[in-house]
mmCIF file with all atom_site columns, C-alpha atoms in Angstrom:
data_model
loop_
_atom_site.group_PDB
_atom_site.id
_atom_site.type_symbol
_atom_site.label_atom_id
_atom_site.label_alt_id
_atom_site.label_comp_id
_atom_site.label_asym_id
_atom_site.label_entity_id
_atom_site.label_seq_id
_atom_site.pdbx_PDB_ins_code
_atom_site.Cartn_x
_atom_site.Cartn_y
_atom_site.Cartn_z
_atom_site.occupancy
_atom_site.B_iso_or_equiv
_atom_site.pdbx_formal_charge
_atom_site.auth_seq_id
_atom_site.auth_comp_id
_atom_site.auth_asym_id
_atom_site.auth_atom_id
_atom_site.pdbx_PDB_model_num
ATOM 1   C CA . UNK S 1 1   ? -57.886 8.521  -5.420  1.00 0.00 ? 1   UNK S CA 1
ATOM 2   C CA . UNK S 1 2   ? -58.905 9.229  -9.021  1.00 0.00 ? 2   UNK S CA 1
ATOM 3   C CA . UNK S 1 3   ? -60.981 6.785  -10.793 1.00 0.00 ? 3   UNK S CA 1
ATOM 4   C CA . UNK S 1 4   ? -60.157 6.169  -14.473 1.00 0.00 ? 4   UNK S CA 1
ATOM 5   C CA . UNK S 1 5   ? -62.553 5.088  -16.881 1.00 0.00 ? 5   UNK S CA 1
ATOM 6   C CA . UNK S 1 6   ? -61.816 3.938  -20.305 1.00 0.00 ? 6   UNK S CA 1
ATOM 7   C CA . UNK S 1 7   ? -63.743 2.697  -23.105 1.00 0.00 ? 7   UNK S CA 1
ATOM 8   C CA . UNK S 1 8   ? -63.584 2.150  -26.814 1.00 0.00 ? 8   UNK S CA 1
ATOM 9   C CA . UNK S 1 9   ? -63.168 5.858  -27.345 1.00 0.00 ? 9   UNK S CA 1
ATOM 10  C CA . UNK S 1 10  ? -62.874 8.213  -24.178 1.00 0.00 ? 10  UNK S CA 1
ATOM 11  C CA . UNK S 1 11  ? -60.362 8.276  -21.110 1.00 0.00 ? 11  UNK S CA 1
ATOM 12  C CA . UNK S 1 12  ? -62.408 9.772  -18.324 1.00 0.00 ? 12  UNK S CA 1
ATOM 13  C CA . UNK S 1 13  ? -60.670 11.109 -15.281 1.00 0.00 ? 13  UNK S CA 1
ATOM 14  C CA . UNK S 1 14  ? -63.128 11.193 -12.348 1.00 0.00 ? 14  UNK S CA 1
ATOM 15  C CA . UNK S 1 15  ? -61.956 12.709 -8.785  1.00 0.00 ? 15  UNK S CA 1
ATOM 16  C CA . UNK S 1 16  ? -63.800 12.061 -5.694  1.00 0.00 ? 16  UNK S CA 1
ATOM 17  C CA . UNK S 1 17  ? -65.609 14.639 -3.466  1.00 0.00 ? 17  UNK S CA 1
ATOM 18  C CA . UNK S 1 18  ? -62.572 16.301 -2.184  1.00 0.00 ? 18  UNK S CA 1
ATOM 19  C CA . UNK S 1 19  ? -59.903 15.983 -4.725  1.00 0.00 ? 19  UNK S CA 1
ATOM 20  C CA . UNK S 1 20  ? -62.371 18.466 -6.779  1.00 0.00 ? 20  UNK S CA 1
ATOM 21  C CA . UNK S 1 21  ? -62.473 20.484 -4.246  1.00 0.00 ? 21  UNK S CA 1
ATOM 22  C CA . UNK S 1 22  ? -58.923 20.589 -4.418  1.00 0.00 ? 22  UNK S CA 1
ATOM 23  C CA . UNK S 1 23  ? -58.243 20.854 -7.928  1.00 0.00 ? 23  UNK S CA 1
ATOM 24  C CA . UNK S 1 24  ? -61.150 23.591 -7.854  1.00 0.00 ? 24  UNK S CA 1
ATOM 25  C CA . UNK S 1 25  ? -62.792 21.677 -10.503 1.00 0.00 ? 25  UNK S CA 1
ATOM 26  C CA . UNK S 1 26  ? -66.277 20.318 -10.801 1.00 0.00 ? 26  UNK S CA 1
ATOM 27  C CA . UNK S 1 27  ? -66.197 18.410 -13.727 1.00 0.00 ? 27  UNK S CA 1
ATOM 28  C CA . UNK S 1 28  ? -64.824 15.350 -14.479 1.00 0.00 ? 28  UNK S CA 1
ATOM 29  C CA . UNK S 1 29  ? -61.552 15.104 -17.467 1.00 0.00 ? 29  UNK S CA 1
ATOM 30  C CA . UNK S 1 30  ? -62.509 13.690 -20.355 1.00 0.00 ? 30  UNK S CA 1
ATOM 31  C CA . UNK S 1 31  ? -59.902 12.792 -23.148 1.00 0.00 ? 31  UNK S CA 1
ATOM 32  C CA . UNK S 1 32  ? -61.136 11.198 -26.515 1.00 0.00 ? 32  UNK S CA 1
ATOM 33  C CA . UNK S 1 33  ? -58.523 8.370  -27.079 1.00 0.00 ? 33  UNK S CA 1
ATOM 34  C CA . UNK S 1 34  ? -57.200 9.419  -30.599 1.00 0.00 ? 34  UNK S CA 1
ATOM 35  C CA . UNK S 1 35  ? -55.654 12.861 -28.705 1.00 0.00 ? 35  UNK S CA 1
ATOM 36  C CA . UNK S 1 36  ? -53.472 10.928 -26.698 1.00 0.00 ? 36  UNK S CA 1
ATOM 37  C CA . UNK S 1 37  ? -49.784 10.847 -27.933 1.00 0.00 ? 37  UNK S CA 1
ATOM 38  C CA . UNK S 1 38  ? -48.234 9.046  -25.480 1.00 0.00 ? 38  UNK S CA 1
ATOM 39  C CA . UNK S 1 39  ? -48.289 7.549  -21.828 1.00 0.00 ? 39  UNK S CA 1
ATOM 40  C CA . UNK S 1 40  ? -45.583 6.809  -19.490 1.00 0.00 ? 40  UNK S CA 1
ATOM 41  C CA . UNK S 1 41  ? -44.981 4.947  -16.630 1.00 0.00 ? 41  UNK S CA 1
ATOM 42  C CA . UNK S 1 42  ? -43.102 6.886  -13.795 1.00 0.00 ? 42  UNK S CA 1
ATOM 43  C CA . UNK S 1 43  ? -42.223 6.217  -9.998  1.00 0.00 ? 43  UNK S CA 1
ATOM 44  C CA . UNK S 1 44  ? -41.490 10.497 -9.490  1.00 0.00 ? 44  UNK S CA 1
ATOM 45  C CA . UNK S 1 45  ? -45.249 11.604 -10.982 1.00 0.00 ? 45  UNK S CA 1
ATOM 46  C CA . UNK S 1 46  ? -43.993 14.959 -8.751  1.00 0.00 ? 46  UNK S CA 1
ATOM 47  C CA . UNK S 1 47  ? -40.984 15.739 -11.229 1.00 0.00 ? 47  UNK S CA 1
ATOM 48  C CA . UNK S 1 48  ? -43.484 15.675 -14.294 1.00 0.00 ? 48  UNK S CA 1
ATOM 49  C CA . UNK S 1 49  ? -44.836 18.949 -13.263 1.00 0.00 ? 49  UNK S CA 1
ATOM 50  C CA . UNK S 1 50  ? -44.419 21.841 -15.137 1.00 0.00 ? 50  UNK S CA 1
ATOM 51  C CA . UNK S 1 51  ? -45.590 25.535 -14.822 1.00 0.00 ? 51  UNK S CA 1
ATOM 52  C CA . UNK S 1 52  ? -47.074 26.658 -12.346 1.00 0.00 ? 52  UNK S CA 1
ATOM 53  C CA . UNK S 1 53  ? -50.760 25.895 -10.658 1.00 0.00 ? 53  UNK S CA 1
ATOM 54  C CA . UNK S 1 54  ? -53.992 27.643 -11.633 1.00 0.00 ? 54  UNK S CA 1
ATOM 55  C CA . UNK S 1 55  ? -56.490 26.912 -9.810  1.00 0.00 ? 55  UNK S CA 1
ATOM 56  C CA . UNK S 1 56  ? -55.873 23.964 -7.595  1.00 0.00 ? 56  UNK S CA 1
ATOM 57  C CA . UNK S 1 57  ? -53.508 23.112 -4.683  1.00 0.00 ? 57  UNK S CA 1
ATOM 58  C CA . UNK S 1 58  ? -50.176 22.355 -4.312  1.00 0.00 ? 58  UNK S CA 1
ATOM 59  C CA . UNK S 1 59  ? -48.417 21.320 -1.271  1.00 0.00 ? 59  UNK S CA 1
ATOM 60  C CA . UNK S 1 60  ? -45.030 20.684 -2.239  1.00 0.00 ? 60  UNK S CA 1
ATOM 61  C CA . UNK S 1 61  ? -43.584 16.589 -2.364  1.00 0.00 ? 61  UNK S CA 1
ATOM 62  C CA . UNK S 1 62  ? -46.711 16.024 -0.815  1.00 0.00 ? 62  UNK S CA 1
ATOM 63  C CA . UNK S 1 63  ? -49.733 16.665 -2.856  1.00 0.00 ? 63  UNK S CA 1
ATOM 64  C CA . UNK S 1 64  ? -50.524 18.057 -6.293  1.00 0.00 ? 64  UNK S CA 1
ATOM 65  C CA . UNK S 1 65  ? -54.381 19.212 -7.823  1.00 0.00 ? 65  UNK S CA 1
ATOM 66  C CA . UNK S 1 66  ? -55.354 21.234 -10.419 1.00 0.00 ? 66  UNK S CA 1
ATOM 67  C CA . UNK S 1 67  ? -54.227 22.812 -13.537 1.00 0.00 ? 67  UNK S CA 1
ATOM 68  C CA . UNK S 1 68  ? -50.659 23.924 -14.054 1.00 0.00 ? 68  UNK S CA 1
ATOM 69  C CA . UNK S 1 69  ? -49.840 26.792 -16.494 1.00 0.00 ? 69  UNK S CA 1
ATOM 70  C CA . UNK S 1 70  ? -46.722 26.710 -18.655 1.00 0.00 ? 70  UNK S CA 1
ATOM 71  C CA . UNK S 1 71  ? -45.137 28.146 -22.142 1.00 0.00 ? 71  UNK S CA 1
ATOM 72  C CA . UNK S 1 72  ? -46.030 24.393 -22.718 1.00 0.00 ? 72  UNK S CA 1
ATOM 73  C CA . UNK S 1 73  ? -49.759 24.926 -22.555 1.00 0.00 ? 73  UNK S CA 1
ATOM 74  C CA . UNK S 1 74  ? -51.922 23.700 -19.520 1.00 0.00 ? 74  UNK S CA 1
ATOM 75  C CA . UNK S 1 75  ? -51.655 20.147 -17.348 1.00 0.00 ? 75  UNK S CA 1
ATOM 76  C CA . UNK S 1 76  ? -53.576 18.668 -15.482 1.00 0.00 ? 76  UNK S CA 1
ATOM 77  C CA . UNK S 1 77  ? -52.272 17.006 -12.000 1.00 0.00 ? 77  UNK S CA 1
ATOM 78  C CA . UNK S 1 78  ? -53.787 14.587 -9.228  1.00 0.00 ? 78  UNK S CA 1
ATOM 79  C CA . UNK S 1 79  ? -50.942 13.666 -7.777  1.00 0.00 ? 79  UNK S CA 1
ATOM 80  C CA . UNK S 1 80  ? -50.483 12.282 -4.351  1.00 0.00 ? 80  UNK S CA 1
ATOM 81  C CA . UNK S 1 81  ? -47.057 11.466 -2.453  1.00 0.00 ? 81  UNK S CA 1
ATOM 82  C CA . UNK S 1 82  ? -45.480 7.958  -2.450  1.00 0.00 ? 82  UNK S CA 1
ATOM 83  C CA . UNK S 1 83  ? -47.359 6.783  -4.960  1.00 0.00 ? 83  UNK S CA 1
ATOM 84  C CA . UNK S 1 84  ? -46.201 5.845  -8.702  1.00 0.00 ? 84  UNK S CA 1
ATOM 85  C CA . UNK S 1 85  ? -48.021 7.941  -11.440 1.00 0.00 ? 85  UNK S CA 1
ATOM 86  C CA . UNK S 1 86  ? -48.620 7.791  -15.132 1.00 0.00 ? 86  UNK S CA 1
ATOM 87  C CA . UNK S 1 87  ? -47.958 10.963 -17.634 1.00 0.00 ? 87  UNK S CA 1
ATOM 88  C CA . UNK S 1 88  ? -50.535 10.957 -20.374 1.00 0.00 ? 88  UNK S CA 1
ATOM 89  C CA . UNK S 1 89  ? -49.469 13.569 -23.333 1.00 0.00 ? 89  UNK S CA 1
ATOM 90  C CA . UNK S 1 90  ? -52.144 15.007 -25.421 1.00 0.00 ? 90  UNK S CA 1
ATOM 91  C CA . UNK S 1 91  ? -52.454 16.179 -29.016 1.00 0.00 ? 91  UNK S CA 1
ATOM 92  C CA . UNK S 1 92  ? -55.116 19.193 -29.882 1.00 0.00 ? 92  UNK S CA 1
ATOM 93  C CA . UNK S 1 93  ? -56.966 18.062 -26.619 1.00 0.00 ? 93  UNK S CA 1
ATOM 94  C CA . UNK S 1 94  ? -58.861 21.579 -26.194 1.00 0.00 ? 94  UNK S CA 1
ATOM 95  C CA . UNK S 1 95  ? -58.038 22.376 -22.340 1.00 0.00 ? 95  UNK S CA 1
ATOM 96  C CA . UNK S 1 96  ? -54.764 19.992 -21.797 1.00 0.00 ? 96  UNK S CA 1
ATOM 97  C CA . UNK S 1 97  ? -51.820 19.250 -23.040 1.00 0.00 ? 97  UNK S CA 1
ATOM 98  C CA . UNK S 1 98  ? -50.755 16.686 -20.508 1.00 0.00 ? 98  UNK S CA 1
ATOM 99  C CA . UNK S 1 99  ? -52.451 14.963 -18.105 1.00 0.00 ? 99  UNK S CA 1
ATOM 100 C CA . UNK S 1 100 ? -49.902 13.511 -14.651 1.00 0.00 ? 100 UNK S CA 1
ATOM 101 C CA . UNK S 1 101 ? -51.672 11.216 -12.405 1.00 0.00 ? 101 UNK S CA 1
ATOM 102 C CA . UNK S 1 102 ? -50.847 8.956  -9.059  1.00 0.00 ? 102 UNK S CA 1
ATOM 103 C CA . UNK S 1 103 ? -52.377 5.742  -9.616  1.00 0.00 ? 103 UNK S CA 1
ATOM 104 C CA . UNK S 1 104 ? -51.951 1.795  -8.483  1.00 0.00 ? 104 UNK S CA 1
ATOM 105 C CA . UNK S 1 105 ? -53.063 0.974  -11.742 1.00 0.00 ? 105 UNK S CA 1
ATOM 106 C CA . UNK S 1 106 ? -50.840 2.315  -14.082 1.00 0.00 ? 106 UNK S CA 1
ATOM 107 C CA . UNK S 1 107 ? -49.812 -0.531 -16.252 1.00 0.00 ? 107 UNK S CA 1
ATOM 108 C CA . UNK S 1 108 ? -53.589 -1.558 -16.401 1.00 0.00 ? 108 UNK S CA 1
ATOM 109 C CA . UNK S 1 109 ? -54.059 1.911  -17.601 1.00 0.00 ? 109 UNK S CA 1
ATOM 110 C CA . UNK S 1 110 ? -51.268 1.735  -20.135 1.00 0.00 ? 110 UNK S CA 1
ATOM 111 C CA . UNK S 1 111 ? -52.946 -1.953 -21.596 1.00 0.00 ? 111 UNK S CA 1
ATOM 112 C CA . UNK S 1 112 ? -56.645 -0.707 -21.617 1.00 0.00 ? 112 UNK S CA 1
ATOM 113 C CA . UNK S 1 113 ? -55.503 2.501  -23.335 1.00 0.00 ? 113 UNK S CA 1
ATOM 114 C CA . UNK S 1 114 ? -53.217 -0.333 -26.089 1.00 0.00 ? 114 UNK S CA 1
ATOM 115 C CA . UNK S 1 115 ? -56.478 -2.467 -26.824 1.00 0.00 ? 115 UNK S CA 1
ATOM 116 C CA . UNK S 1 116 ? -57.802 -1.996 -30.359 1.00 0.00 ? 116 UNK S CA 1
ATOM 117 C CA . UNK S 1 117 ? -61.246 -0.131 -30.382 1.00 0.00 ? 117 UNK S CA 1
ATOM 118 C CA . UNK S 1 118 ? -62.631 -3.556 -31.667 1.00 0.00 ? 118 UNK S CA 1
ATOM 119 C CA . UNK S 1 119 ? -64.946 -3.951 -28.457 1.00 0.00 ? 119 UNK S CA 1
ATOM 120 C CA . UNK S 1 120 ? -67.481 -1.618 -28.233 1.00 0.00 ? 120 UNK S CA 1
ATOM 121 C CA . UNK S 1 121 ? -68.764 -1.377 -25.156 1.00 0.00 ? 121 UNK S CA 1
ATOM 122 C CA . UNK S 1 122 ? -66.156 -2.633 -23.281 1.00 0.00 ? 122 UNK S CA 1
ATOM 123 C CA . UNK S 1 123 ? -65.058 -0.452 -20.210 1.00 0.00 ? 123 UNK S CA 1
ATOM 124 C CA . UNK S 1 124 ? -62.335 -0.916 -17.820 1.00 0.00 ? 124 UNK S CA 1
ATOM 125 C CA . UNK S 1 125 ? -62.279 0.786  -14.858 1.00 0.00 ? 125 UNK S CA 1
ATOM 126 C CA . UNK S 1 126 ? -59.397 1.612  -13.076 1.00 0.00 ? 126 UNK S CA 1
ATOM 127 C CA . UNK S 1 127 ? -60.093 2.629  -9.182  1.00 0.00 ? 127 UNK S CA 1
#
């Protein structure tokens, strides 16, 4: 599952070994804080997708990696079934214009992303 990082000023997105492999990407996502417009709690991460994948891997209701292409821009997806997600929308992020994850730790997510950028230093992960 993806590991989320955030600090005073970045969300990072980090994937483990194989979830690259299937999103076909080798970096990690980074996201300064001040692009992101909004993030939402949902229990149907699946239903958030929009376009359709390029690269990555897609096995439908089941599994979800990669970039998605739509009139919309691009989106990044980790998304694994039976698990509840967060939707993270971006403003003039360069490569993204939303991000859709599965995580256990979306409220966390949603309060570390709410803190003011007061404590420098200060990172939460989120595995």
């Amino acid at each position: 599952m993806a590991r989320l990082l955030v600090d005073t000023d970045t969300l990072e997105v980090q994937l483990a070994p194989l979830e690259r492999a299937l999103s076909r990407r080798k970096d990690v996502v980074r996201v300064d804080r001040s692009l992101i417009a909004k993030v939402q709690l949902t229990d149907e991460p699946f239903t958030w997708l929009r376009g359709v994948r390029a690269p990555g891997t897609h096995v439908p209701g089941r599994l979800a990696y990669g970039t998605w292409r739509s009139v919309f821009g691009d989106d990044f997806a980790a998304v694994r079934e039976g698990r509840p997600g967060v939707v993270i929308d971006l403003e003039g992020h360069g490569e993204f214009e939303r991000i859709v994850l599965t995580t256990r730790h979306g409220v966390g997510l949603v309060k570390a992303l709410q803190r003011d950028g007061d404590d420098v230093g200060d990172v939460a992960q989120l595995d």
